[in-house]
C-alpha cells in the first residue's frame, strides 16, 4: 500500500491521519517467496467440496440457513464450476431453500439448474413438481404444462410425467387433450 498517498487522500476529506507516515518508504531488495502447498491440501479445482460437505452437515442438523450459506460460497465465487456440477449444487441448494420455507428461491435454483443441464430430466421434474404442487405464489400450471410436454415427447418418458401432464391439462381446462393423452396411456398399458 502507498500509505503516503492514502494519508493525503484521507487528509483531503478531513479525516485525521497522525499515525500514517509522512513519506513513502519503499522496501529495498524485496525477496519473492513461493508458498509450498504441500501434498495434503485439496487441489485448487476441488476446494469447494469441503464447503459442500459442510452444507450437508448443516442440513443434517436442520440448520438450513447455514447450509444455504455454504453453498452460496461455492456458487458465488469467481472460479467457474462445470455446468453439470453447478446444476447439481443448485438443485441441492434449492432443496435446502424448500426446507427453509423459501419456495421462490428454490424455484429460481431449479430453473437455473435446468438451464445449465437440460439433458438431466430430473432437474426438469423437480421444477415441474414445484410449479404444480408448490405454494400458491409459485404455482404456474402453464409453465409446468410446457415442461411436461417436452418430457412426454421423449421416447423414454415416464408414466408419471404423462399423468402429471393429464392433471395439468385438466387444471387449465384442456379436457380434450387430457382425454386423448389418457387414452394413449390406456392403449399403451393394454398392449404391454
Short mmCIF file of C-alpha atoms in Angstrom, two decimals:
data_model
loop_
_atom_site.label_atom_id
_atom_site.label_comp_id
_atom_site.label_asym_id
_atom_site.label_seq_id
_atom_site.Cartn_x
_atom_site.Cartn_y
_atom_site.Cartn_z
CA UNK A 1 0.00 0.00 0.00
CA UNK A 2 1.14 3.53 -0.64
CA UNK A 3 0.49 4.94 2.83
CA UNK A 4 1.72 8.43 1.91
CA UNK A 5 -0.89 8.65 -0.86
CA UNK A 6 -3.56 7.25 1.48
CA UNK A 7 -2.64 9.84 4.13
CA UNK A 8 -3.01 12.65 1.59
CA UNK A 9 -6.41 11.35 0.41
CA UNK A 10 -7.74 10.99 3.96
CA UNK A 11 -6.49 14.46 4.90
CA UNK A 12 -8.20 15.90 1.83
CA UNK A 13 -11.61 14.72 3.10
CA UNK A 14 -10.92 15.95 6.65
CA UNK A 15 -10.02 12.70 8.44
CA UNK A 16 -7.13 12.73 10.93
CA UNK A 17 -4.07 10.74 9.89
CA UNK A 18 -1.35 11.30 12.51
CA UNK A 19 -0.36 7.62 12.64
CA UNK A 20 0.34 7.31 8.90
CA UNK A 21 3.88 8.06 7.69
CA UNK A 22 4.74 11.41 6.13
CA UNK A 23 6.78 9.93 3.29
CA UNK A 24 6.52 6.69 1.43
CA UNK A 25 9.06 4.08 2.41
CA UNK A 26 9.83 1.63 -0.37
CA UNK A 27 11.23 -1.72 0.64
CA UNK A 28 14.65 -2.33 -0.82
CA UNK A 29 15.79 -5.71 -2.13
CA UNK A 30 12.44 -7.45 -1.75
CA UNK A 31 12.56 -11.22 -1.96
CA UNK A 32 9.85 -13.17 -3.73
CA UNK A 33 8.81 -16.29 -1.89
CA UNK A 34 6.75 -19.18 -3.13
CA UNK A 35 4.32 -20.96 -0.85
CA UNK A 36 4.62 -24.74 -0.78
CA UNK A 37 1.03 -26.03 -0.63
CA UNK A 38 2.13 -29.46 0.49
CA UNK A 39 0.64 -32.76 -0.61
CA UNK A 40 -2.23 -32.91 1.91
CA UNK A 41 -4.14 -29.87 0.73
CA UNK A 42 -7.08 -30.20 -1.65
CA UNK A 43 -6.42 -29.34 -5.26
CA UNK A 44 -7.26 -25.85 -6.42
CA UNK A 45 -10.05 -27.29 -8.60
CA UNK A 46 -11.74 -29.17 -5.75
CA UNK A 47 -11.58 -26.56 -2.97
CA UNK A 48 -15.37 -26.22 -3.00
CA UNK A 49 -16.05 -29.84 -2.00
CA UNK A 50 -15.29 -29.01 1.65
CA UNK A 51 -17.99 -26.34 1.64
CA UNK A 52 -20.44 -28.77 0.06
CA UNK A 53 -19.68 -31.29 2.79
CA UNK A 54 -20.18 -28.63 5.47
CA UNK A 55 -23.51 -27.72 3.85
CA UNK A 56 -24.61 -31.35 4.15
CA UNK A 57 -23.62 -31.43 7.83
CA UNK A 58 -25.60 -28.25 8.48
CA UNK A 59 -28.61 -29.75 6.71
CA UNK A 60 -28.37 -32.91 8.82
CA UNK A 61 -28.54 -30.64 11.88
CA UNK A 62 -31.62 -28.96 10.30
CA UNK A 63 -29.66 -25.72 10.10
CA UNK A 64 -30.79 -24.86 6.58
CA UNK A 65 -29.75 -21.18 6.53
CA UNK A 66 -26.12 -22.15 7.17
CA UNK A 67 -26.34 -24.99 4.65
CA UNK A 68 -27.55 -22.45 2.08
CA UNK A 69 -24.74 -20.05 3.03
CA UNK A 70 -22.13 -22.77 2.47
CA UNK A 71 -23.48 -23.50 -1.00
CA UNK A 72 -23.65 -19.75 -1.69
CA UNK A 73 -19.89 -19.64 -1.12
CA UNK A 74 -19.36 -22.38 -3.68
CA UNK A 75 -21.77 -20.96 -6.26
CA UNK A 76 -20.80 -17.29 -5.98
CA UNK A 77 -17.02 -17.50 -6.31
CA UNK A 78 -15.13 -16.43 -9.38
CA UNK A 79 -13.78 -19.92 -10.08
CA UNK A 80 -16.24 -21.37 -12.60
CA UNK A 81 -17.57 -24.84 -11.99
CA UNK A 82 -18.55 -27.02 -14.90
CA UNK A 83 -22.28 -26.68 -15.77
CA UNK A 84 -23.25 -30.17 -14.62
CA UNK A 85 -21.63 -29.75 -11.20
CA UNK A 86 -23.10 -26.27 -10.87
CA UNK A 87 -26.57 -27.62 -11.75
CA UNK A 88 -26.24 -30.37 -9.14
CA UNK A 89 -25.26 -27.84 -6.47
CA UNK A 90 -28.16 -25.57 -7.46
CA UNK A 91 -30.60 -28.46 -7.05
CA UNK A 92 -29.09 -29.19 -3.65
CA UNK A 93 -29.36 -25.54 -2.58
CA UNK A 94 -32.93 -25.43 -3.94
CA UNK A 95 -33.86 -28.36 -1.73
CA UNK A 96 -32.42 -26.53 1.28
CA UNK A 97 -34.39 -23.42 0.29
CA UNK A 98 -37.58 -25.51 0.26
CA UNK A 99 -36.80 -26.93 3.68
CA UNK A 100 -36.17 -23.34 4.85
CA UNK A 101 -39.61 -22.25 3.51
CA UNK A 102 -38.13 -20.21 0.64
CA UNK A 103 -40.01 -21.66 -2.29
CA UNK A 104 -39.34 -18.67 -4.58
CA UNK A 105 -35.57 -19.08 -4.11
CA UNK A 106 -35.92 -22.85 -4.64
CA UNK A 107 -37.82 -22.28 -7.87
CA UNK A 108 -35.08 -19.94 -9.13
CA UNK A 109 -32.39 -22.52 -8.31
CA UNK A 110 -34.31 -25.31 -10.05
CA UNK A 111 -34.79 -23.14 -13.15
CA UNK A 112 -31.08 -22.30 -13.26
CA UNK A 113 -30.15 -25.98 -12.83
CA UNK A 114 -32.46 -26.96 -15.66
CA UNK A 115 -30.95 -24.26 -17.89
CA UNK A 116 -27.39 -25.40 -17.10
CA UNK A 117 -28.06 -29.11 -17.57
CA UNK A 118 -31.11 -29.56 -19.80
CA UNK A 119 -30.15 -33.17 -20.55
CA UNK A 120 -30.95 -34.21 -16.97
CA UNK A 121 -34.71 -34.79 -16.91
CA UNK A 122 -34.69 -34.99 -13.11
CA UNK A 123 -33.88 -31.25 -12.99
CA UNK A 124 -37.00 -30.59 -15.08
CA UNK A 125 -39.10 -32.93 -12.97
CA UNK A 126 -38.08 -31.18 -9.75
CA UNK A 127 -39.11 -27.81 -11.17
CA UNK A 128 -42.36 -29.25 -12.55
CA UNK A 129 -43.29 -30.68 -9.13
CA UNK A 130 -42.77 -27.29 -7.56
CA UNK A 131 -44.76 -25.49 -10.26
CA UNK A 132 -47.62 -27.96 -9.92
CA UNK A 133 -47.76 -28.70 -6.21
CA UNK A 134 -45.80 -25.90 -4.55
CA UNK A 135 -47.14 -22.87 -2.67
CA UNK A 136 -49.61 -20.61 -4.45
CA UNK A 137 -47.06 -17.84 -5.07
CA UNK A 138 -45.02 -20.04 -7.42
CA UNK A 139 -47.64 -22.33 -8.94
CA UNK A 140 -47.70 -21.99 -12.69
CA UNK A 141 -49.69 -24.68 -14.47
CA UNK A 142 -48.94 -23.30 -17.95
CA UNK A 143 -45.17 -23.34 -17.38
CA UNK A 144 -45.43 -26.85 -15.91
CA UNK A 145 -47.51 -27.97 -18.89
CA UNK A 146 -44.87 -26.75 -21.36
CA UNK A 147 -42.11 -28.52 -19.46
CA UNK A 148 -44.17 -31.69 -19.19
CA UNK A 149 -44.96 -31.67 -22.90
CA UNK A 150 -41.22 -31.61 -23.59
CA UNK A 151 -40.68 -34.58 -21.28
CA UNK A 152 -43.62 -36.57 -22.63
CA UNK A 153 -42.48 -36.00 -26.22
CA UNK A 154 -39.33 -38.02 -25.50
CA UNK A 155 -39.30 -41.73 -26.25
CA UNK A 156 -38.27 -42.64 -22.71
CA UNK A 157 -40.93 -40.59 -20.91
CA UNK A 158 -42.19 -41.95 -17.62
CA UNK A 159 -45.81 -42.76 -16.93
CA UNK A 160 -45.71 -40.28 -14.02
CA UNK A 161 -44.80 -37.49 -16.45
CA UNK A 162 -47.81 -38.37 -18.61
CA UNK A 163 -50.15 -38.49 -15.61
CA UNK A 164 -48.87 -35.14 -14.37
CA UNK A 165 -49.46 -33.70 -17.83
CA UNK A 166 -53.03 -35.04 -17.79
CA UNK A 167 -53.65 -33.39 -14.41
CA UNK A 168 -52.14 -30.15 -15.69
CA UNK A 169 -54.27 -30.21 -18.83
CA UNK A 170 -57.37 -30.74 -16.71
CA UNK A 171 -56.29 -27.85 -14.48
CA UNK A 172 -56.01 -25.45 -17.43
CA UNK A 173 -59.32 -26.73 -18.83
CA UNK A 174 -57.88 -28.54 -21.87
CA UNK A 175 -60.07 -31.56 -21.33
CA UNK A 176 -59.95 -32.98 -24.85
CA UNK A 177 -56.13 -33.05 -24.83
CA UNK A 178 -56.20 -34.65 -21.35
CA UNK A 179 -58.61 -37.32 -22.54
CA UNK A 180 -56.53 -38.05 -25.65
CA UNK A 181 -53.37 -38.46 -23.60
CA UNK A 182 -55.18 -40.67 -21.12
CA UNK A 183 -56.38 -42.89 -23.96
CA UNK A 184 -52.81 -43.13 -25.29
CA UNK A 185 -51.64 -44.28 -21.86
CA UNK A 186 -54.52 -46.72 -21.65
CA UNK A 187 -53.78 -48.18 -25.11
CA UNK A 188 -50.06 -48.50 -24.33
CA UNK A 189 -50.75 -50.19 -20.99
CA UNK A 190 -53.18 -52.67 -22.54
CA UNK A 191 -50.69 -53.58 -25.32
CA UNK A 192 -47.90 -54.23 -22.82
#
